[in-house]
């Protein structure tokens, strides 16, 4: 890029030269004042405004936490809230806590950079004071968060009196937190006003110098001084307005380039930056419809939080399908078929993306997805996958209504497995996909077929079951040897949420399975028979009753271990 033809320094030096020694002093003072103006603008644009935005975000997240706190307390106090609602809102409460922590850390980083980049001791003291206030807010917020969790725990344990007592301290902590955040915002507002006033003061000084030039020098000198001053102030103000508009999300703003000096260079650079941001936003919006938007964003930003070159992670893979939908729609026209499939895939995909899962691909009516870092926490991806599966199960009636005239009953088949996977950007030189590879993928696919053969909706691998929290109820289905594998796989069924399941039902099935493996056929048949009722048959128990009838008529080898050989995928 060619250097500006008329730099600000050259303009000021030309005026100073025409005014001899006196004007040389005037130009020196003017240059110093202009430098201070630029410094104030830079401080505001690069640090104070972003810090204010961070504190405002902290305030928003804190208010959201307070709103969630009130809602959760109303659930407990009225005894009308179901556990799912409380758990969902408690999860959002913790998410807001993590958001506050993140904003605080970013705010501290900005303040530290501002202190390092600013040479004014007075400004450094103000920034250090803001930093201490932000640390105090962080501590107060942690106190508020801990007290809130303690209140939730006491209410959950029905220790109402103790909860009420802790709640009084929570109210005080909440008020202290709100007051501290408000004080920081006031300090930042005062800082901004003071910086603007200082900049205005320096600007006034420059204008006064222009008046002095008009008095002491020729009309040419005063005219040049006025033009230089006007040429500096107006573009800076215009550029500041554009920056603020872009910060608010308006990417259609462009700064006017009316000169050929450094401000013009800055304005041109700003216009290029806004254009790049706009193109980036359009890319994210467009490719987000074909690839998970989070992956698109990571690839565009080229950050290190998503491994696109390949890495090994412990993750959870899920294959889900509503069996029978494709055969029910065979009589539809192509356009109607596409519409039904698109609606079906939207319904099946939403629970996955809402729980930090990544949709890998659609295979006919099968949805393959995976859960794991960096989008899901390393110790929670199995829970998230099962939560998404249960939500898909709850949408089965909605999917059935996509074809209201159909008579076939749809069946959900889901296979979930957890294990080591290679994750990254894979494919040819011209076409790549962010995906996972490994034996766990094959096991999850096989488990989807196992769910059909055992008549259950959701089948889990042992590794997935061992990672689940107590919130989910499971039962061991069988130990099988799937097609294409030599090692046996222990398979579990995800029954639902613990509070929804009758433990007696699980006990009978577990006792029946234990007796079955010991070849105690009568005892096993007794327990399995008690798992079903005329109104609620239990397909796995009925499957075992049929097996027992077959095995009674066979002579089993001495080393028979109960492992069932699967003959189809």
PDB file of N, CA, C and O in Angstrom, residues 265-297:
ATOM      1  N   UNK A 265      -6.388   6.336   6.135  1.00  0.00           N
ATOM      2  CA  UNK A 265      -5.884   4.963   6.137  1.00  0.00           C
ATOM      3  C   UNK A 265      -6.619   4.119   7.163  1.00  0.00           C
ATOM      4  O   UNK A 265      -6.994   2.968   6.905  1.00  0.00           O
ATOM      5  N   UNK A 266      -6.842   4.712   8.355  1.00  0.00           N
ATOM      6  CA  UNK A 266      -7.574   4.006   9.399  1.00  0.00           C
ATOM      7  C   UNK A 266      -9.010   3.722   8.961  1.00  0.00           C
ATOM      8  O   UNK A 266      -9.541   2.630   9.191  1.00  0.00           O
ATOM      9  N   UNK A 267      -9.647   4.715   8.338  1.00  0.00           N
ATOM     10  CA  UNK A 267     -11.024   4.519   7.868  1.00  0.00           C
ATOM     11  C   UNK A 267     -11.091   3.424   6.811  1.00  0.00           C
ATOM     12  O   UNK A 267     -12.014   2.591   6.809  1.00  0.00           O
ATOM     13  N   UNK A 268     -10.117   3.409   5.890  1.00  0.00           N
ATOM     14  CA  UNK A 268     -10.100   2.371   4.858  1.00  0.00           C
ATOM     15  C   UNK A 268      -9.888   0.986   5.474  1.00  0.00           C
ATOM     16  O   UNK A 268     -10.530   0.008   5.071  1.00  0.00           O
ATOM     17  N   UNK A 269      -8.986   0.902   6.474  1.00  0.00           N
ATOM     18  CA  UNK A 269      -8.764  -0.376   7.154  1.00  0.00           C
ATOM     19  C   UNK A 269     -10.032  -0.823   7.888  1.00  0.00           C
ATOM     20  O   UNK A 269     -10.369  -2.007   7.911  1.00  0.00           O
ATOM     21  N   UNK A 270     -10.723   0.140   8.503  1.00  0.00           N
ATOM     22  CA  UNK A 270     -11.977  -0.177   9.190  1.00  0.00           C
ATOM     23  C   UNK A 270     -13.007  -0.722   8.201  1.00  0.00           C
ATOM     24  O   UNK A 270     -13.700  -1.705   8.487  1.00  0.00           O
ATOM     25  N   UNK A 271     -13.110  -0.108   7.026  1.00  0.00           N
ATOM     26  CA  UNK A 271     -14.067  -0.579   6.017  1.00  0.00           C
ATOM     27  C   UNK A 271     -13.745  -2.000   5.564  1.00  0.00           C
ATOM     28  O   UNK A 271     -14.646  -2.825   5.372  1.00  0.00           O
ATOM     29  N   UNK A 272     -12.440  -2.283   5.405  1.00  0.00           N
ATOM     30  CA  UNK A 272     -12.056  -3.643   5.009  1.00  0.00           C
ATOM     31  C   UNK A 272     -12.398  -4.650   6.115  1.00  0.00           C
ATOM     32  O   UNK A 272     -12.850  -5.761   5.856  1.00  0.00           O
ATOM     33  N   UNK A 273     -12.167  -4.234   7.357  1.00  0.00           N
ATOM     34  CA  UNK A 273     -12.475  -5.120   8.481  1.00  0.00           C
ATOM     35  C   UNK A 273     -13.969  -5.434   8.531  1.00  0.00           C
ATOM     36  O   UNK A 273     -14.381  -6.584   8.724  1.00  0.00           O
ATOM     37  N   UNK A 274     -14.819  -4.402   8.363  1.00  0.00           N
ATOM     38  CA  UNK A 274     -16.264  -4.605   8.407  1.00  0.00           C
ATOM     39  C   UNK A 274     -16.702  -5.523   7.265  1.00  0.00           C
ATOM     40  O   UNK A 274     -17.558  -6.402   7.443  1.00  0.00           O
ATOM     41  N   UNK A 275     -16.101  -5.341   6.089  1.00  0.00           N
ATOM     42  CA  UNK A 275     -16.451  -6.178   4.953  1.00  0.00           C
ATOM     43  C   UNK A 275     -16.084  -7.639   5.218  1.00  0.00           C
ATOM     44  O   UNK A 275     -16.842  -8.560   4.883  1.00  0.00           O
ATOM     45  N   UNK A 276     -14.917  -7.861   5.836  1.00  0.00           N
ATOM     46  CA  UNK A 276     -14.500  -9.222   6.169  1.00  0.00           C
ATOM     47  C   UNK A 276     -15.437  -9.838   7.202  1.00  0.00           C
ATOM     48  O   UNK A 276     -15.776 -11.021   7.122  1.00  0.00           O
ATOM     49  N   UNK A 277     -15.849  -9.037   8.186  1.00  0.00           N
ATOM     50  CA  UNK A 277     -16.792  -9.532   9.188  1.00  0.00           C
ATOM     51  C   UNK A 277     -18.124  -9.912   8.535  1.00  0.00           C
ATOM     52  O   UNK A 277     -18.752 -10.909   8.905  1.00  0.00           O
ATOM     53  N   UNK A 278     -18.547  -9.113   7.582  1.00  0.00           N
ATOM     54  CA  UNK A 278     -19.813  -9.381   6.910  1.00  0.00           C
ATOM     55  C   UNK A 278     -19.729 -10.664   6.086  1.00  0.00           C
ATOM     56  O   UNK A 278     -20.649 -11.496   6.100  1.00  0.00           O
ATOM     57  N   UNK A 279     -18.616 -10.838   5.368  1.00  0.00           N
ATOM     58  CA  UNK A 279     -18.426 -12.063   4.589  1.00  0.00           C
ATOM     59  C   UNK A 279     -18.372 -13.278   5.508  1.00  0.00           C
ATOM     60  O   UNK A 279     -18.959 -14.338   5.223  1.00  0.00           O
ATOM     61  N   UNK A 280     -17.691 -13.114   6.637  1.00  0.00           N
ATOM     62  CA  UNK A 280     -17.579 -14.204   7.606  1.00  0.00           C
ATOM     63  C   UNK A 280     -18.954 -14.597   8.147  1.00  0.00           C
ATOM     64  O   UNK A 280     -19.274 -15.778   8.270  1.00  0.00           O
ATOM     65  N   UNK A 281     -19.765 -13.584   8.460  1.00  0.00           N
ATOM     66  CA  UNK A 281     -21.114 -13.855   8.969  1.00  0.00           C
ATOM     67  C   UNK A 281     -21.956 -14.564   7.920  1.00  0.00           C
ATOM     68  O   UNK A 281     -22.733 -15.478   8.230  1.00  0.00           O
ATOM     69  N   UNK A 282     -21.815 -14.140   6.645  1.00  0.00           N
ATOM     70  CA  UNK A 282     -22.561 -14.795   5.578  1.00  0.00           C
ATOM     71  C   UNK A 282     -22.121 -16.246   5.389  1.00  0.00           C
ATOM     72  O   UNK A 282     -22.943 -17.129   5.129  1.00  0.00           O
ATOM     73  N   UNK A 283     -20.803 -16.481   5.525  1.00  0.00           N
ATOM     74  CA  UNK A 283     -20.298 -17.848   5.416  1.00  0.00           C
ATOM     75  C   UNK A 283     -20.866 -18.731   6.531  1.00  0.00           C
ATOM     76  O   UNK A 283     -21.290 -19.862   6.296  1.00  0.00           O
ATOM     77  N   UNK A 284     -20.847 -18.194   7.743  1.00  0.00           N
ATOM     78  CA  UNK A 284     -21.371 -18.965   8.869  1.00  0.00           C
ATOM     79  C   UNK A 284     -22.845 -19.289   8.667  1.00  0.00           C
ATOM     80  O   UNK A 284     -23.298 -20.400   8.944  1.00  0.00           O
ATOM     81  N   UNK A 285     -23.608 -18.305   8.179  1.00  0.00           N
ATOM     82  CA  UNK A 285     -25.037 -18.520   7.989  1.00  0.00           C
ATOM     83  C   UNK A 285     -25.309 -19.542   6.885  1.00  0.00           C
ATOM     84  O   UNK A 285     -26.172 -20.403   7.003  1.00  0.00           O
ATOM     85  N   UNK A 286     -24.521 -19.443   5.786  1.00  0.00           N
ATOM     86  CA  UNK A 286     -24.754 -20.322   4.640  1.00  0.00           C
ATOM     87  C   UNK A 286     -24.321 -21.746   4.935  1.00  0.00           C
ATOM     88  O   UNK A 286     -25.088 -22.692   4.808  1.00  0.00           O
ATOM     89  N   UNK A 287     -23.040 -21.921   5.365  1.00  0.00           N
ATOM     90  CA  UNK A 287     -22.529 -23.270   5.566  1.00  0.00           C
ATOM     91  C   UNK A 287     -23.061 -23.905   6.831  1.00  0.00           C
ATOM     92  O   UNK A 287     -22.990 -25.118   6.988  1.00  0.00           O
ATOM     93  N   UNK A 288     -23.609 -23.079   7.747  1.00  0.00           N
ATOM     94  CA  UNK A 288     -24.207 -23.630   8.957  1.00  0.00           C
ATOM     95  C   UNK A 288     -25.418 -24.496   8.666  1.00  0.00           C
ATOM     96  O   UNK A 288     -25.859 -25.258   9.516  1.00  0.00           O
ATOM     97  N   UNK A 289     -26.001 -24.382   7.458  1.00  0.00           N
ATOM     98  CA  UNK A 289     -27.129 -25.226   7.086  1.00  0.00           C
ATOM     99  C   UNK A 289     -26.678 -26.598   6.607  1.00  0.00           C
ATOM    100  O   UNK A 289     -27.488 -27.522   6.508  1.00  0.00           O
ATOM    101  N   UNK A 290     -25.390 -26.732   6.263  1.00  0.00           N
ATOM    102  CA  UNK A 290     -24.883 -27.993   5.752  1.00  0.00           C
ATOM    103  C   UNK A 290     -23.940 -28.676   6.726  1.00  0.00           C
ATOM    104  O   UNK A 290     -23.820 -29.887   6.744  1.00  0.00           O
ATOM    105  N   UNK A 291     -23.234 -27.884   7.518  1.00  0.00           N
ATOM    106  CA  UNK A 291     -22.311 -28.396   8.517  1.00  0.00           C
ATOM    107  C   UNK A 291     -22.703 -27.773   9.844  1.00  0.00           C
ATOM    108  O   UNK A 291     -23.247 -26.674   9.877  1.00  0.00           O
ATOM    109  N   UNK A 292     -22.451 -28.491  10.956  1.00  0.00           N
ATOM    110  CA  UNK A 292     -22.783 -27.939  12.263  1.00  0.00           C
ATOM    111  C   UNK A 292     -22.218 -26.526  12.398  1.00  0.00           C
ATOM    112  O   UNK A 292     -21.025 -26.304  12.164  1.00  0.00           O
ATOM    113  N   UNK A 293     -23.069 -25.532  12.756  1.00  0.00           N
ATOM    114  CA  UNK A 293     -22.609 -24.134  12.810  1.00  0.00           C
ATOM    115  C   UNK A 293     -21.417 -23.936  13.721  1.00  0.00           C
ATOM    116  O   UNK A 293     -20.565 -23.084  13.459  1.00  0.00           O
ATOM    117  N   UNK A 294     -21.316 -24.731  14.786  1.00  0.00           N
ATOM    118  CA  UNK A 294     -20.168 -24.564  15.678  1.00  0.00           C
ATOM    119  C   UNK A 294     -18.876 -24.977  14.991  1.00  0.00           C
ATOM    120  O   UNK A 294     -17.832 -24.346  15.173  1.00  0.00           O
ATOM    121  N   UNK A 295     -18.935 -26.039  14.194  1.00  0.00           N
ATOM    122  CA  UNK A 295     -17.742 -26.461  13.461  1.00  0.00           C
ATOM    123  C   UNK A 295     -17.365 -25.420  12.428  1.00  0.00           C
ATOM    124  O   UNK A 295     -16.190 -25.079  12.249  1.00  0.00           O
ATOM    125  N   UNK A 296     -18.371 -24.880  11.723  1.00  0.00           N
ATOM    126  CA  UNK A 296     -18.105 -23.831  10.734  1.00  0.00           C
ATOM    127  C   UNK A 296     -17.423 -22.640  11.393  1.00  0.00           C
ATOM    128  O   UNK A 296     -16.430 -22.098  10.886  1.00  0.00           O
ATOM    129  N   UNK A 297     -17.932 -22.222  12.534  1.00  0.00           N
ATOM    130  CA  UNK A 297     -17.357 -21.066  13.219  1.00  0.00           C
ATOM    131  C   UNK A 297     -15.917 -21.329  13.630  1.00  0.00           C
ATOM    132  O   UNK A 297     -15.041 -20.487  13.482  1.00  0.00           O
TER     133      UNK A 297
END
